[in-house]
Amino acid sequence: MLGYPRGSNDFAFANSLSFKLYDLIKQYSSGKPCVTPIVLRQASSMLTSCCSVLVFCNTRKSCTQAAEALLKSYKEAVTSNARRDTLAWPKPSRGEYKTGDKSLSVLLEYGIAVHHAGMEMNDRKLVEKLFIDGKISIVCTSRRGVVYTDSSHL
């Protein structure tokens, strides 16, 4: 478990944590066996260089913010590193996924997804299938009960 000093503004503090996720995932999940820390829950998958990671968020908006922060950090790592093996997770092979949300399509290209009650059912099912099949590495979710149920066999 990791702790961070909290400022006077809870919203700013929560948002600042999103920008720490990429480095935490890189440090604690890449090539490591699966464990269950408080914030990040790793589950076995078909990816060999990175376990799949669930990022539990308090709200739908924080799911989106966390996913967007991860995408930004991932893109920065891709442009700054010549070697792909230094990334926190491998970029998945290009898949043509039909989603109702264009921002989800962009996230999926980089192995990231969101999962919350405000999504269209088809998008939620797609994210669940891709995660279980090991085709995406990171899911930012606010649906604790559903994720535990759906991924309990992992």
PDB file of C-alpha atoms in Angstrom:
ATOM      1  CA  MET A   1       0.000   0.000   0.000  1.00  0.00           C
ATOM      2  CA  LEU A   2       1.220   3.453  -0.892  1.00  0.00           C
ATOM      3  CA  GLY A   3       0.219   6.723   0.720  1.00  0.00           C
ATOM      4  CA  TYR A   4       0.425  10.253  -0.626  1.00  0.00           C
ATOM      5  CA  PRO A   5       0.095  13.535   1.278  1.00  0.00           C
ATOM      6  CA  ARG A   6      -3.301  15.087   0.766  1.00  0.00           C
ATOM      7  CA  GLY A   7      -3.808  18.759   0.028  1.00  0.00           C
ATOM      8  CA  SER A   8      -6.709  20.924   1.060  1.00  0.00           C
ATOM      9  CA  ASN A   9      -8.688  20.236  -2.134  1.00  0.00           C
ATOM     10  CA  ASP A  10      -9.983  16.654  -2.361  1.00  0.00           C
ATOM     11  CA  PHE A  11     -10.810  16.908  -6.072  1.00  0.00           C
ATOM     12  CA  ALA A  12      -7.352  18.181  -7.003  1.00  0.00           C
ATOM     13  CA  PHE A  13      -5.781  15.474  -4.855  1.00  0.00           C
ATOM     14  CA  ALA A  14      -7.828  12.719  -6.517  1.00  0.00           C
ATOM     15  CA  ASN A  15      -6.960  14.072  -9.962  1.00  0.00           C
ATOM     16  CA  SER A  16      -3.251  14.230  -9.117  1.00  0.00           C
ATOM     17  CA  LEU A  17      -3.309  10.523  -8.269  1.00  0.00           C
ATOM     18  CA  SER A  18      -4.337   9.710 -11.848  1.00  0.00           C
ATOM     19  CA  PHE A  19      -0.997  11.007 -13.070  1.00  0.00           C
ATOM     20  CA  LYS A  20       0.899   8.628 -10.763  1.00  0.00           C
ATOM     21  CA  LEU A  21      -0.804   5.517 -12.184  1.00  0.00           C
ATOM     22  CA  TYR A  22       1.473   4.925 -15.182  1.00  0.00           C
ATOM     23  CA  ASP A  23       4.632   4.823 -13.073  1.00  0.00           C
ATOM     24  CA  LEU A  24       2.938   2.650 -10.441  1.00  0.00           C
ATOM     25  CA  ILE A  25       1.768   0.175 -13.053  1.00  0.00           C
ATOM     26  CA  LYS A  26       5.205   0.104 -14.629  1.00  0.00           C
ATOM     27  CA  GLN A  27       6.875  -0.439 -11.273  1.00  0.00           C
ATOM     28  CA  TYR A  28       4.535  -3.013  -9.769  1.00  0.00           C
ATOM     29  CA  SER A  29       3.030  -5.007 -12.647  1.00  0.00           C
ATOM     30  CA  SER A  30       5.435  -5.312 -15.544  1.00  0.00           C
ATOM     31  CA  GLY A  31       6.629  -8.896 -15.752  1.00  0.00           C
ATOM     32  CA  LYS A  32       5.660  -9.590 -12.165  1.00  0.00           C
ATOM     33  CA  PRO A  33       3.484 -12.411 -10.870  1.00  0.00           C
ATOM     34  CA  CYS A  34      -0.068 -11.452 -10.036  1.00  0.00           C
ATOM     35  CA  VAL A  35      -0.752  -9.954  -6.607  1.00  0.00           C
ATOM     36  CA  THR A  36      -3.640  -8.004  -5.111  1.00  0.00           C
ATOM     37  CA  PRO A  37      -2.688  -4.574  -3.752  1.00  0.00           C
ATOM     38  CA  ILE A  38      -5.411  -2.206  -2.511  1.00  0.00           C
ATOM     39  CA  VAL A  39      -5.483   0.197  -5.470  1.00  0.00           C
ATOM     40  CA  LEU A  40      -4.416  -2.032  -8.334  1.00  0.00           C
ATOM     41  CA  ARG A  41      -5.641  -5.585  -8.712  1.00  0.00           C
ATOM     42  CA  GLN A  42      -3.695  -7.747 -11.116  1.00  0.00           C
ATOM     43  CA  ALA A  43      -5.145 -10.821 -12.724  1.00  0.00           C
ATOM     44  CA  SER A  44      -3.493 -13.414 -14.913  1.00  0.00           C
ATOM     45  CA  SER A  45      -3.975 -12.964 -18.614  1.00  0.00           C
ATOM     46  CA  MET A  46      -2.621 -14.135 -21.903  1.00  0.00           C
ATOM     47  CA  LEU A  47      -0.147 -11.235 -22.018  1.00  0.00           C
ATOM     48  CA  THR A  48       3.317 -12.471 -21.157  1.00  0.00           C
ATOM     49  CA  SER A  49       5.055  -9.181 -20.396  1.00  0.00           C
ATOM     50  CA  CYS A  50       2.354  -7.578 -18.257  1.00  0.00           C
ATOM     51  CA  CYS A  51      -0.487  -8.738 -16.094  1.00  0.00           C
ATOM     52  CA  SER A  52      -3.843  -7.090 -16.593  1.00  0.00           C
ATOM     53  CA  VAL A  53      -4.560  -4.310 -14.122  1.00  0.00           C
ATOM     54  CA  LEU A  54      -7.854  -3.054 -12.714  1.00  0.00           C
ATOM     55  CA  VAL A  55      -7.807   0.535 -11.483  1.00  0.00           C
ATOM     56  CA  PHE A  56     -10.691   1.146  -9.088  1.00  0.00           C
ATOM     57  CA  CYS A  57     -12.072   4.682  -9.218  1.00  0.00           C
ATOM     58  CA  ASN A  58     -14.739   6.404  -7.122  1.00  0.00           C
ATOM     59  CA  THR A  59     -16.805   7.890  -9.944  1.00  0.00           C
ATOM     60  CA  ARG A  60     -17.464   7.542 -13.650  1.00  0.00           C
ATOM     61  CA  LYS A  61     -15.689  10.831 -14.256  1.00  0.00           C
ATOM     62  CA  SER A  62     -12.627   9.680 -12.320  1.00  0.00           C
ATOM     63  CA  CYS A  63     -12.544   6.502 -14.461  1.00  0.00           C
ATOM     64  CA  THR A  64     -12.331   8.633 -17.576  1.00  0.00           C
ATOM     65  CA  GLN A  65      -9.757  10.977 -16.033  1.00  0.00           C
ATOM     66  CA  ALA A  66      -7.563   8.058 -14.933  1.00  0.00           C
ATOM     67  CA  ALA A  67      -7.768   6.410 -18.364  1.00  0.00           C
ATOM     68  CA  GLU A  68      -6.947   9.682 -20.130  1.00  0.00           C
ATOM     69  CA  ALA A  69      -3.984  10.299 -17.808  1.00  0.00           C
ATOM     70  CA  LEU A  70      -2.712   6.769 -18.520  1.00  0.00           C
ATOM     71  CA  LEU A  71      -3.117   7.322 -22.260  1.00  0.00           C
ATOM     72  CA  LYS A  72      -1.192  10.607 -22.090  1.00  0.00           C
ATOM     73  CA  SER A  73       1.634   9.023 -20.081  1.00  0.00           C
ATOM     74  CA  TYR A  74       1.751   5.996 -22.387  1.00  0.00           C
ATOM     75  CA  LYS A  75       1.998   8.183 -25.499  1.00  0.00           C
ATOM     76  CA  GLU A  76       4.769  10.229 -23.864  1.00  0.00           C
ATOM     77  CA  ALA A  77       6.649   7.016 -23.037  1.00  0.00           C
ATOM     78  CA  VAL A  78       6.287   5.791 -26.629  1.00  0.00           C
ATOM     79  CA  THR A  79       7.712   9.027 -28.056  1.00  0.00           C
ATOM     80  CA  SER A  80      10.549   9.304 -25.514  1.00  0.00           C
ATOM     81  CA  ASN A  81      11.668   5.647 -25.527  1.00  0.00           C
ATOM     82  CA  ALA A  82      13.221   3.967 -28.513  1.00  0.00           C
ATOM     83  CA  ARG A  83      12.765   0.499 -26.969  1.00  0.00           C
ATOM     84  CA  ARG A  84       9.240  -0.921 -26.698  1.00  0.00           C
ATOM     85  CA  ASP A  85      10.253  -3.289 -23.880  1.00  0.00           C
ATOM     86  CA  THR A  86      10.560  -0.351 -21.471  1.00  0.00           C
ATOM     87  CA  LEU A  87       6.839   0.469 -21.670  1.00  0.00           C
ATOM     88  CA  ALA A  88       4.568  -0.276 -18.710  1.00  0.00           C
ATOM     89  CA  TRP A  89       2.461  -2.639 -20.866  1.00  0.00           C
ATOM     90  CA  PRO A  90       2.634  -3.778 -24.484  1.00  0.00           C
ATOM     91  CA  LYS A  91       0.593  -1.954 -27.088  1.00  0.00           C
ATOM     92  CA  PRO A  92      -1.975  -4.449 -28.343  1.00  0.00           C
ATOM     93  CA  SER A  93      -2.180  -5.509 -31.949  1.00  0.00           C
ATOM     94  CA  ARG A  94      -4.513  -3.340 -33.958  1.00  0.00           C
ATOM     95  CA  GLY A  95      -8.112  -4.416 -33.543  1.00  0.00           C
ATOM     96  CA  GLU A  96     -11.190  -3.022 -35.200  1.00  0.00           C
ATOM     97  CA  TYR A  97     -13.659  -2.709 -32.346  1.00  0.00           C
ATOM     98  CA  LYS A  98     -17.074  -1.161 -32.880  1.00  0.00           C
ATOM     99  CA  THR A  99     -17.877   1.056 -29.937  1.00  0.00           C
ATOM    100  CA  GLY A 100     -20.580   3.628 -29.296  1.00  0.00           C
ATOM    101  CA  ASP A 101     -17.994   5.891 -27.661  1.00  0.00           C
ATOM    102  CA  LYS A 102     -15.184   7.244 -29.865  1.00  0.00           C
ATOM    103  CA  SER A 103     -12.959   7.998 -26.871  1.00  0.00           C
ATOM    104  CA  LEU A 104     -13.195   4.325 -25.844  1.00  0.00           C
ATOM    105  CA  SER A 105     -11.978   3.342 -29.331  1.00  0.00           C
ATOM    106  CA  VAL A 106      -8.903   5.541 -28.885  1.00  0.00           C
ATOM    107  CA  LEU A 107      -8.192   4.069 -25.448  1.00  0.00           C
ATOM    108  CA  LEU A 108      -8.536   0.498 -26.751  1.00  0.00           C
ATOM    109  CA  GLU A 109      -5.826   1.146 -29.363  1.00  0.00           C
ATOM    110  CA  TYR A 110      -3.407   1.542 -26.463  1.00  0.00           C
ATOM    111  CA  GLY A 111      -4.661  -1.348 -24.317  1.00  0.00           C
ATOM    112  CA  ILE A 112      -6.668   0.877 -21.956  1.00  0.00           C
ATOM    113  CA  ALA A 113     -10.414   0.912 -21.252  1.00  0.00           C
ATOM    114  CA  VAL A 114     -13.020   2.344 -18.923  1.00  0.00           C
ATOM    115  CA  HIS A 115     -15.854   0.332 -17.381  1.00  0.00           C
ATOM    116  CA  HIS A 116     -18.723   2.016 -15.547  1.00  0.00           C
ATOM    117  CA  ALA A 117     -22.514   2.086 -15.331  1.00  0.00           C
ATOM    118  CA  GLY A 118     -22.839   5.056 -17.699  1.00  0.00           C
ATOM    119  CA  MET A 119     -21.528   3.111 -20.685  1.00  0.00           C
ATOM    120  CA  GLU A 120     -23.624   1.487 -23.359  1.00  0.00           C
ATOM    121  CA  MET A 121     -24.173  -2.206 -22.617  1.00  0.00           C
ATOM    122  CA  ASN A 122     -22.382  -3.288 -25.827  1.00  0.00           C
ATOM    123  CA  ASP A 123     -19.309  -1.240 -24.875  1.00  0.00           C
ATOM    124  CA  ARG A 124     -19.253  -2.706 -21.345  1.00  0.00           C
ATOM    125  CA  LYS A 125     -19.522  -6.255 -22.702  1.00  0.00           C
ATOM    126  CA  LEU A 126     -16.739  -5.562 -25.213  1.00  0.00           C
ATOM    127  CA  VAL A 127     -14.431  -4.241 -22.481  1.00  0.00           C
ATOM    128  CA  GLU A 128     -15.171  -7.269 -20.280  1.00  0.00           C
ATOM    129  CA  LYS A 129     -14.453  -9.695 -23.137  1.00  0.00           C
ATOM    130  CA  LEU A 130     -11.245  -7.956 -24.194  1.00  0.00           C
ATOM    131  CA  PHE A 131     -10.006  -7.885 -20.593  1.00  0.00           C
ATOM    132  CA  ILE A 132     -10.813 -11.535 -19.952  1.00  0.00           C
ATOM    133  CA  ASP A 133      -9.217 -12.520 -23.290  1.00  0.00           C
ATOM    134  CA  GLY A 134      -6.060 -10.573 -22.390  1.00  0.00           C
ATOM    135  CA  LYS A 135      -6.359  -8.155 -25.312  1.00  0.00           C
ATOM    136  CA  ILE A 136      -6.316  -5.035 -23.151  1.00  0.00           C
ATOM    137  CA  SER A 137      -4.041  -4.417 -20.202  1.00  0.00           C
ATOM    138  CA  ILE A 138      -5.684  -1.685 -18.133  1.00  0.00           C
ATOM    139  CA  VAL A 139      -9.320  -1.184 -17.107  1.00  0.00           C
ATOM    140  CA  CYS A 140     -10.340   1.860 -15.059  1.00  0.00           C
ATOM    141  CA  THR A 141     -13.599   0.953 -13.352  1.00  0.00           C
ATOM    142  CA  SER A 142     -16.073   2.204 -10.788  1.00  0.00           C
ATOM    143  CA  ARG A 143     -18.079  -1.047 -10.879  1.00  0.00           C
ATOM    144  CA  ARG A 144     -16.454  -3.020  -8.068  1.00  0.00           C
ATOM    145  CA  GLY A 145     -19.171  -5.652  -7.659  1.00  0.00           C
ATOM    146  CA  VAL A 146     -19.510  -6.377 -11.366  1.00  0.00           C
ATOM    147  CA  VAL A 147     -15.782  -6.618 -11.927  1.00  0.00           C
ATOM    148  CA  TYR A 148     -15.299  -9.009  -9.020  1.00  0.00           C
ATOM    149  CA  THR A 149     -18.119 -11.178 -10.314  1.00  0.00           C
ATOM    150  CA  ASP A 150     -17.091 -11.078 -13.966  1.00  0.00           C
ATOM    151  CA  SER A 151     -13.384 -11.611 -13.402  1.00  0.00           C
ATOM    152  CA  SER A 152     -13.527 -13.918 -10.394  1.00  0.00           C
ATOM    153  CA  HIS A 153     -12.587 -16.912 -12.526  1.00  0.00           C
ATOM    154  CA  LEU A 154      -9.308 -15.253 -13.514  1.00  0.00           C
TER     155      LEU A 154
END
